[in-house]
Coordinates of C-alpha atoms and ligand atoms in Angstrom, one line a residue:
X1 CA 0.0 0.0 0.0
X2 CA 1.4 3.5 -0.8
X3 CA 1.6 6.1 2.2
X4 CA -0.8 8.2 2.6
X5 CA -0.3 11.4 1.8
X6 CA 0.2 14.2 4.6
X7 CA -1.9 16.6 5.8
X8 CA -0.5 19.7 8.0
X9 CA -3.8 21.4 9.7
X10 CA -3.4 24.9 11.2
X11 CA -6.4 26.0 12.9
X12 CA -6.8 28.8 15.2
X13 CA -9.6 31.2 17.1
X14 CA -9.5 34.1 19.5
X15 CA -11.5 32.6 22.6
X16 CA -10.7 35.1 25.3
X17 CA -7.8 37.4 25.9
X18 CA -5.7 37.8 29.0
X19 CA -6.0 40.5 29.8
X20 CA -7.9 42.5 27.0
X21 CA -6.6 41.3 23.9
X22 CA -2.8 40.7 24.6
X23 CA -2.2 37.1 25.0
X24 CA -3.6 33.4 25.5
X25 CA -3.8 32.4 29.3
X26 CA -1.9 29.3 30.0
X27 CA -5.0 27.5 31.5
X28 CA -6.4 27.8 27.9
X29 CA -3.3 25.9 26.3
X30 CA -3.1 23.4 28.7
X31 CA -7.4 22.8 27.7
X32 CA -6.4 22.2 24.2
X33 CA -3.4 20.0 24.6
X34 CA -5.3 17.9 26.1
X35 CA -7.8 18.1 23.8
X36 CA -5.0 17.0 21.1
X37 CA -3.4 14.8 23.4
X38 CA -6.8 12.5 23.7
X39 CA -7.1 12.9 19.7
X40 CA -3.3 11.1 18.9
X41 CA -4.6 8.6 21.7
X42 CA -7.6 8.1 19.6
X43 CA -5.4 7.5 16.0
X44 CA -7.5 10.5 14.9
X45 CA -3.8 12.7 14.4
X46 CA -0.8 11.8 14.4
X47 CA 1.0 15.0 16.1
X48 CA 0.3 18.2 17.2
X49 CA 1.9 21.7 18.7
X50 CA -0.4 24.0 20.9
X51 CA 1.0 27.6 20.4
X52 CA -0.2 31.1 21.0
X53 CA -0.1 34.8 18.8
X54 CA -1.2 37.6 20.6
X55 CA -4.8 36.5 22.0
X56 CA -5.3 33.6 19.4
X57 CA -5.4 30.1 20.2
X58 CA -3.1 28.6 17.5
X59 CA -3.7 24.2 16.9
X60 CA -1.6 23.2 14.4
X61 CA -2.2 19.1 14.0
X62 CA -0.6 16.5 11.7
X63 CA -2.5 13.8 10.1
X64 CA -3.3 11.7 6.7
X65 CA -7.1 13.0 6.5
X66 CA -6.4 15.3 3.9
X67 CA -7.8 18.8 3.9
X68 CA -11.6 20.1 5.0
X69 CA -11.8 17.0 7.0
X70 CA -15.1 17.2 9.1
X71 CA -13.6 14.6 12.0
X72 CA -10.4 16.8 12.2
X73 CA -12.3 20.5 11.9
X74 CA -14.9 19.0 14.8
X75 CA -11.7 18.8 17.0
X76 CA -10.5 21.7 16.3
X77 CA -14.1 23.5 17.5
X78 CA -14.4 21.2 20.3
X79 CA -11.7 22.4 21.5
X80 CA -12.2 25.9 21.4
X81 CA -15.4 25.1 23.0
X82 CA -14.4 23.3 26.0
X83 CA -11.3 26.4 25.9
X84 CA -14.1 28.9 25.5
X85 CA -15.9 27.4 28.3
X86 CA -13.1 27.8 30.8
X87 CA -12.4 31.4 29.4
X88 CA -16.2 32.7 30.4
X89 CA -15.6 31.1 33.6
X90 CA -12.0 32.5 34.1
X91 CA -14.3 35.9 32.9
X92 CA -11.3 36.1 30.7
X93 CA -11.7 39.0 27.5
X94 CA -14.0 38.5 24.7
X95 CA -14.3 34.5 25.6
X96 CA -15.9 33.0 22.8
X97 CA -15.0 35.8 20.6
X98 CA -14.6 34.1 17.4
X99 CA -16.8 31.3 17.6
X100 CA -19.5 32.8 15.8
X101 CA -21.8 29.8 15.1
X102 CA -24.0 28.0 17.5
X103 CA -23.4 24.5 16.5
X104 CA -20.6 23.0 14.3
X105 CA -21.6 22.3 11.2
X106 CA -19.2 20.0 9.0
X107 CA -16.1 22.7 8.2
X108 CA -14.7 25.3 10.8
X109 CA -14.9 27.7 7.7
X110 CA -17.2 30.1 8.1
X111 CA -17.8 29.7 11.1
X112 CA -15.1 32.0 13.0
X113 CA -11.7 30.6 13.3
X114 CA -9.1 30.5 10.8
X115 CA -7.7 28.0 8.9
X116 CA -4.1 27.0 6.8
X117 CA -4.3 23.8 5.7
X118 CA -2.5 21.3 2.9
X119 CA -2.1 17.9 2.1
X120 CA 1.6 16.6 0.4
X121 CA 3.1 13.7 -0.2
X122 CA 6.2 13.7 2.0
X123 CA 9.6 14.3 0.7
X124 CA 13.0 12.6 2.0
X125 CA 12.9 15.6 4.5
X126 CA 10.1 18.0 4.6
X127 CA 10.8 21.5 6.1
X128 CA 7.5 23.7 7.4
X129 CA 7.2 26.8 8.6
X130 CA 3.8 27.9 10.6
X131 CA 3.3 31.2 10.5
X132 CA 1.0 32.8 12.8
X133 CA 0.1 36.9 12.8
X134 CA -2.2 38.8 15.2
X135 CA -3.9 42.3 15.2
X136 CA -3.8 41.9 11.4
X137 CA -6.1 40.3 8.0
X138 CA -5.1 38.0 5.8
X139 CA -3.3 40.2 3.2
X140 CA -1.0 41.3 5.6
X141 CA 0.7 37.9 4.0
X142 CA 0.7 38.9 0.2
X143 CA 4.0 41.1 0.3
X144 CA 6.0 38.6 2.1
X145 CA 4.5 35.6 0.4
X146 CA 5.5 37.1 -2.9
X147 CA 8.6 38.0 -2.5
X148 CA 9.8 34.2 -0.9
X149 CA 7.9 33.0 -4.7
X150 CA 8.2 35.4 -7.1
X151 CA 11.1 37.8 -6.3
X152 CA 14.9 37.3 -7.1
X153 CA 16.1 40.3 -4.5
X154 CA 14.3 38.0 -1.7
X155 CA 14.6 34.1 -3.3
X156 CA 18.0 33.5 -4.8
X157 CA 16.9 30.1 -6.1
X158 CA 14.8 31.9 -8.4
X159 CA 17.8 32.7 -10.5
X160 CA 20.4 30.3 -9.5
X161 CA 18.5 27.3 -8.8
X162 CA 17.3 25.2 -12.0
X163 CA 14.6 23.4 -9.9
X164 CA 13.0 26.8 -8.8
X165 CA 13.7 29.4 -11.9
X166 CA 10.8 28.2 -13.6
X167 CA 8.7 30.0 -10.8
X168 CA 5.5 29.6 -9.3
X169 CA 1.8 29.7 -9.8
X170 CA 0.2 31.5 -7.3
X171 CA -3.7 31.4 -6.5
X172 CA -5.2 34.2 -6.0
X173 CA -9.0 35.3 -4.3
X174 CA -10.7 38.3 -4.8
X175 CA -12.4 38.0 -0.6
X176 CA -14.8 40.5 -2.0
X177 CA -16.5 38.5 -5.0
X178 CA -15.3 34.9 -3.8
X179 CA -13.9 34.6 -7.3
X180 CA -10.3 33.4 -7.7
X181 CA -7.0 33.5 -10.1
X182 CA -4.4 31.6 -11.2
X183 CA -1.4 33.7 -11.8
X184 CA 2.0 32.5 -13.4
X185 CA 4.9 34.4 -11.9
X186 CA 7.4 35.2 -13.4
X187 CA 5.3 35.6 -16.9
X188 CA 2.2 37.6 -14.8
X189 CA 4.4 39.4 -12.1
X190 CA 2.8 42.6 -12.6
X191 CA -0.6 41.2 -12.9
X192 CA -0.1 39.4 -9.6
X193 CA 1.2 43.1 -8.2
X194 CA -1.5 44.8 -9.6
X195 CA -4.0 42.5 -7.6
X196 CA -2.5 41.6 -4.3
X197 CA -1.0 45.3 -3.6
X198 CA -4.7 45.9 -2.9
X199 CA -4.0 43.8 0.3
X200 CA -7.5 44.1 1.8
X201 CA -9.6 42.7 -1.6
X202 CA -7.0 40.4 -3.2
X203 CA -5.0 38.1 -0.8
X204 CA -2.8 34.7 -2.3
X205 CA -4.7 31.7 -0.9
X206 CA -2.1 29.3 -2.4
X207 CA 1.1 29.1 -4.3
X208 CA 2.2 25.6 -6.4
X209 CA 5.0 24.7 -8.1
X210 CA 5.4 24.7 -11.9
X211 CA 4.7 21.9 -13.7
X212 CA 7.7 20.0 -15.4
X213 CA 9.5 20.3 -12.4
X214 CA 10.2 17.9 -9.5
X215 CA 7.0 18.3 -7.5
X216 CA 3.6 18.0 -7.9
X217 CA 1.5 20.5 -9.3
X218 CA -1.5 20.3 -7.4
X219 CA 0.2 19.6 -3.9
X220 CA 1.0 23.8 -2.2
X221 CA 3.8 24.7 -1.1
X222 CA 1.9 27.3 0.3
X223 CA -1.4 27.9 1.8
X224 CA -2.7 31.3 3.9
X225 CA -6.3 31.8 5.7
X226 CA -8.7 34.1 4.3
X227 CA -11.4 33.8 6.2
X228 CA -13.1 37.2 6.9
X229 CA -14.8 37.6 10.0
X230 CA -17.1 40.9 9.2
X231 CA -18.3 38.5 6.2
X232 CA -19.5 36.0 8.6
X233 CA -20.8 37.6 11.7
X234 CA -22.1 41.0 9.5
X235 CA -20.6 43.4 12.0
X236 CA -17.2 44.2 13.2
X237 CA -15.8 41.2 15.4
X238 CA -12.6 41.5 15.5
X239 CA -9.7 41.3 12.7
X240 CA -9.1 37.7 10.8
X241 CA -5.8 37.5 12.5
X242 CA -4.1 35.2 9.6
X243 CA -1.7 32.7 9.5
X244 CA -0.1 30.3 6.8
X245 CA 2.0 27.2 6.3
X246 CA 5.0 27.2 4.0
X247 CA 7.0 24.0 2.8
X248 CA 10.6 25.2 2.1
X249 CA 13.9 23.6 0.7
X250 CA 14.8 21.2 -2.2
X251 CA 13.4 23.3 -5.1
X252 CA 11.1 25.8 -2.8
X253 CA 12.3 28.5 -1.2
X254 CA 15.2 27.5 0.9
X255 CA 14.0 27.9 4.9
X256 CA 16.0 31.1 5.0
X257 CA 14.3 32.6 2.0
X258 CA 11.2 32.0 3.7
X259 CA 12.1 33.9 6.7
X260 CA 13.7 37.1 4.7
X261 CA 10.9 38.9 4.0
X262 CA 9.8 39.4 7.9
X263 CA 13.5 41.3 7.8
X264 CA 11.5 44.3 6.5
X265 CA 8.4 45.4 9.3
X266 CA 6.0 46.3 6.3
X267 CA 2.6 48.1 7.4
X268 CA 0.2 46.3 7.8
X269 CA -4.0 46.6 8.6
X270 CA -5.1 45.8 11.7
X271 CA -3.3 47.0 14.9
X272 CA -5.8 48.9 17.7
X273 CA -9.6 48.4 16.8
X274 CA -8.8 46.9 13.4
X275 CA -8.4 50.1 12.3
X276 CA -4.8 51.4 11.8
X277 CA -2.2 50.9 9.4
X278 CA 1.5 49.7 11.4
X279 CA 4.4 48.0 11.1
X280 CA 4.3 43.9 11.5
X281 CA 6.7 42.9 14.0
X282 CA 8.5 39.5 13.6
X283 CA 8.7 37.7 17.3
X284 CA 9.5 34.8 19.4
X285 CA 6.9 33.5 20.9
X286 CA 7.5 34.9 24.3
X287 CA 7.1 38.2 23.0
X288 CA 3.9 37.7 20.9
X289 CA 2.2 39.2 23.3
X290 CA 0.3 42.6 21.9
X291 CA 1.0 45.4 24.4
X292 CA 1.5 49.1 22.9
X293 CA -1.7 50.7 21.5
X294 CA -2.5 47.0 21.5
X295 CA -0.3 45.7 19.1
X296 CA 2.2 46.8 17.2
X297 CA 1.1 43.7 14.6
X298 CA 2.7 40.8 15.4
X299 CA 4.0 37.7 13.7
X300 CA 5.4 34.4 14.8
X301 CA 7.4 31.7 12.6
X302 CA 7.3 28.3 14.0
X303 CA 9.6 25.2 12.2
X304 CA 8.8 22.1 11.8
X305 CA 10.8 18.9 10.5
X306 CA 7.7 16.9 9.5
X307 CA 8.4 13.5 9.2
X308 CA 6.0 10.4 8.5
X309 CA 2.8 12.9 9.3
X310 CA 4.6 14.2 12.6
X311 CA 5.6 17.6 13.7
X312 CA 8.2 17.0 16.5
X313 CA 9.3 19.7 18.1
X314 CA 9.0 23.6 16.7
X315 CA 12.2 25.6 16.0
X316 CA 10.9 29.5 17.3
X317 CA 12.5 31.3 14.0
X318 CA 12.1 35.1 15.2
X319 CA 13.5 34.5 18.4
X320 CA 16.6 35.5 16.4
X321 CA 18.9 38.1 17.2
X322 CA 19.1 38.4 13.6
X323 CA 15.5 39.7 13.5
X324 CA 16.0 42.1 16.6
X325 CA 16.8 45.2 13.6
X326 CA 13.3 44.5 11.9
X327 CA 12.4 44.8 15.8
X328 CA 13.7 48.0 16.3
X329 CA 12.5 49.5 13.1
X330 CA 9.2 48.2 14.0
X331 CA 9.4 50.0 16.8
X332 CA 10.3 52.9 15.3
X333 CA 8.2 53.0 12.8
X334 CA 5.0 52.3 15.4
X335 CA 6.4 55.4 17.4
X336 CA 6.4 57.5 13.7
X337 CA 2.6 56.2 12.8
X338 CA 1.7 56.7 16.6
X339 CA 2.1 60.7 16.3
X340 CA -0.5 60.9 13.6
X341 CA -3.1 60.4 16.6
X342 CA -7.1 59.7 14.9
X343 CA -5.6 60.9 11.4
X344 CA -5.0 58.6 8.4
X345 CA -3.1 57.3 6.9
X346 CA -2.3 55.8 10.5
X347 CA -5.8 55.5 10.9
X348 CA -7.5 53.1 8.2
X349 CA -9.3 54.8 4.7
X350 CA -13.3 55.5 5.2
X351 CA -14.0 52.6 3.2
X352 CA -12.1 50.2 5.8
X353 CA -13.6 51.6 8.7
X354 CA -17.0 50.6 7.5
X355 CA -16.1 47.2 9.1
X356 CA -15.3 48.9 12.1
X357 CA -17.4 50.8 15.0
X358 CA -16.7 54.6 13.0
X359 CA -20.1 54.1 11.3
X360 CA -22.1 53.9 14.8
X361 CA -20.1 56.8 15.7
X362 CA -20.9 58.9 12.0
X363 CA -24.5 57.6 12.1
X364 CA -25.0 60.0 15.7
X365 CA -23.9 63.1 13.2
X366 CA -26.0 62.3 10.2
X367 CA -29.0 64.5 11.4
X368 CA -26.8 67.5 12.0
X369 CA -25.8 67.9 8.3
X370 CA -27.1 70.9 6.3
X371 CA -26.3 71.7 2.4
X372 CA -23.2 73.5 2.4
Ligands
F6R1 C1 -8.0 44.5 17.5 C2 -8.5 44.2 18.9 C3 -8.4 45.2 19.9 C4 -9.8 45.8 20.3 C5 -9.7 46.9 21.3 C6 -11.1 47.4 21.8 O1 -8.2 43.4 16.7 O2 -9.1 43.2 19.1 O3 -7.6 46.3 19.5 O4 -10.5 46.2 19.1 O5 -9.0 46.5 22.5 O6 -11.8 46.3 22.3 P1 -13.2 46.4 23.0 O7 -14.1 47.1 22.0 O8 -13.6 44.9 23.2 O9 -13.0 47.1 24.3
MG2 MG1 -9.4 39.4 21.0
MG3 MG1 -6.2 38.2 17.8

């Protein structure tokens, strides 16, 4: 019989801050551990790592289920449920926040958490890298997802590697429309640009390899959430705090090139009320904790060596000296951004803030309008 294929889950939900919306209280970690820890018992995964961003609740399992599986997505809300439980008793902030359905049904999409999930068949050695952002949206991903794929100033391979200078495909959703793209970079470089530089309509979903080369074409080698909260609940909730998995090495982006782009803090979406532009800031996981102005944006790179559909243990990639520069400019730049008070471009364009509390805020004014 062949081996099943892999499948590298990362699911993840805000169910209570502590305090406000800084961090995950350990009580909560321990709750879904042993959530996880009863599902390897049960043969239902085969591995898993309980982390935390910020205030979300990050569950990334291994298994051979493949992806959208209902048995593995039920664990996942189970768990946030019995975490959620203990967070409304703890009174901890916002418990519950992102469960936004009553009763699971089938697919944790749409119904509040996030999800970054791909099935592969293993190589001889498989590198992945979870990624894991909070107080931002999903297309806080498309700059530094493009430039590991599609550009030579981040991805050497591209031009000195024959197994990678072919490029990429990436696939593209338009979150608005639910309509998607495939783009060929390099041929469609610009197109891709012109699309995913409007980071809060167009965000990369997934990215495969070329065909002719030594992978296959329809297994990722990188997948990113998308799901939009405001879409589901129909008010503001919250941001969609993202994260994505990225297989690296041997014809992919060597781990290193996956890591370069968080060298540069690029502004993001998201930050204090969902509603300011900052810098992301790349962390360990002992400082993804959200504290100034509640943030700045934070993300956090964990590595894993999968092997035979197990994780083993994570590698924490920011907690890098190497990355403390892109800290201090983050810094920096949060301090610059900071001074501009309620004004954009700090604060996010009108048409952003519609998924925000501003419009309860504008709607007291409406009657005190006259024609100018
Ligand atoms: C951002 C975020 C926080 C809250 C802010 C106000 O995604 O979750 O910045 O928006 O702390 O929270 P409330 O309205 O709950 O007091
Ligand atoms: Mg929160
Ligand atoms: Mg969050």
């Amino acid at each position: 019989m062949a081996t099943p294929k892999t499948t590298v889950s990362l699911i993840k939900a805000d169910i209570g801050g502590w305090p406000g919306h800084s961090t995950v209280h350990p009580e909560l970690m321990k709750i879904a551990s042993k959530s996880l820890e009863k599902a390897v018992k049960d043969g239902l995964i085969k591995d898993f790592h309980v982390s935390h961003v910020g205030d979300d609740l990050e569950l990334i399992m291994t298994h051979t289920k493949g992806e959208n599986n209902e048995r593995i997505h039920k664990l996942a809300w189970d768990t946030f449920i019995k975490g959620a439980k203990k967070a409304k008793e703890m009174k901890l902030y916002g418990a519950g926040q992102d469960l936004l359905a009553d009763a699971f049904s089938g697919n944790v999409k749409g119904m509040g958490p996030g999800c970054a999930e791909f099935e592969f068949t293993e190589r001889p050695a498989e590198p992945v890298v979870a990624f894991m952002m909070d107080k931002t949206e999903p297309g806080a991903f498309n700059l530094p997802i493009y430039r590991m794929f599609a550009d030579p100033f981040n991805t050497a391979g591209l031009v000195i590697d024959p197994s990678a200078h072919d490029g990429f495909v990436f696939e593209i959703w338009d979150i608005e429309k639910d309509k998607k793209v495939m783009l060929n970079a390099p041929e469609e470089s610009y197109d891709i640009l012109a699309l995913i530089g409007a980071k809060g309509r167009y965000v990369i979903k997934r990215v495969f390899p070329k065909p002719g080369g030594k992978l296959p074409t329809n297994e990722p080698a990188a997948v990113i959430s998308t799901d939009k909260l405001y879409h589901i609940a129909g008010k503001y909730v919250g941001k969609d705090d993202p994260v994505a998995l990225v297989r690296a090495q041997s014809g992919l982006p060597a781990l290193g090139e996956v890591l370069e782009p968080f060298a540069f803090p690029h502004l993001v979406s998201g930050w204090m009320r969902g509603s300011h532009n900052g810098p992301l800031m790349p962390v360990g996981i002992k400082n993804a904790v959200c504290t100034r102005f509640d943030g700045p944006p934070r993300v956090a790179a964990l590595g894993f060596q999968v092997a035979n559909a197990t994780l083993g243990m994570p590698v924490d990639l920011f907690d890098d000296p190497a990355y403390e520069p892109a800290r201090r400019k983050a810094a920096e730049i949060a301090d610059y951004m900071r001074r501009h008070g309620p004004f954009e471009p700090h604060r996010l364009p009108l048409s952003d803030m519609e998924y925000t509390t501003l419009p309860g805020v504008l709607k007291k004014l409406s009657g005190r309008f006259e024609k100018a």
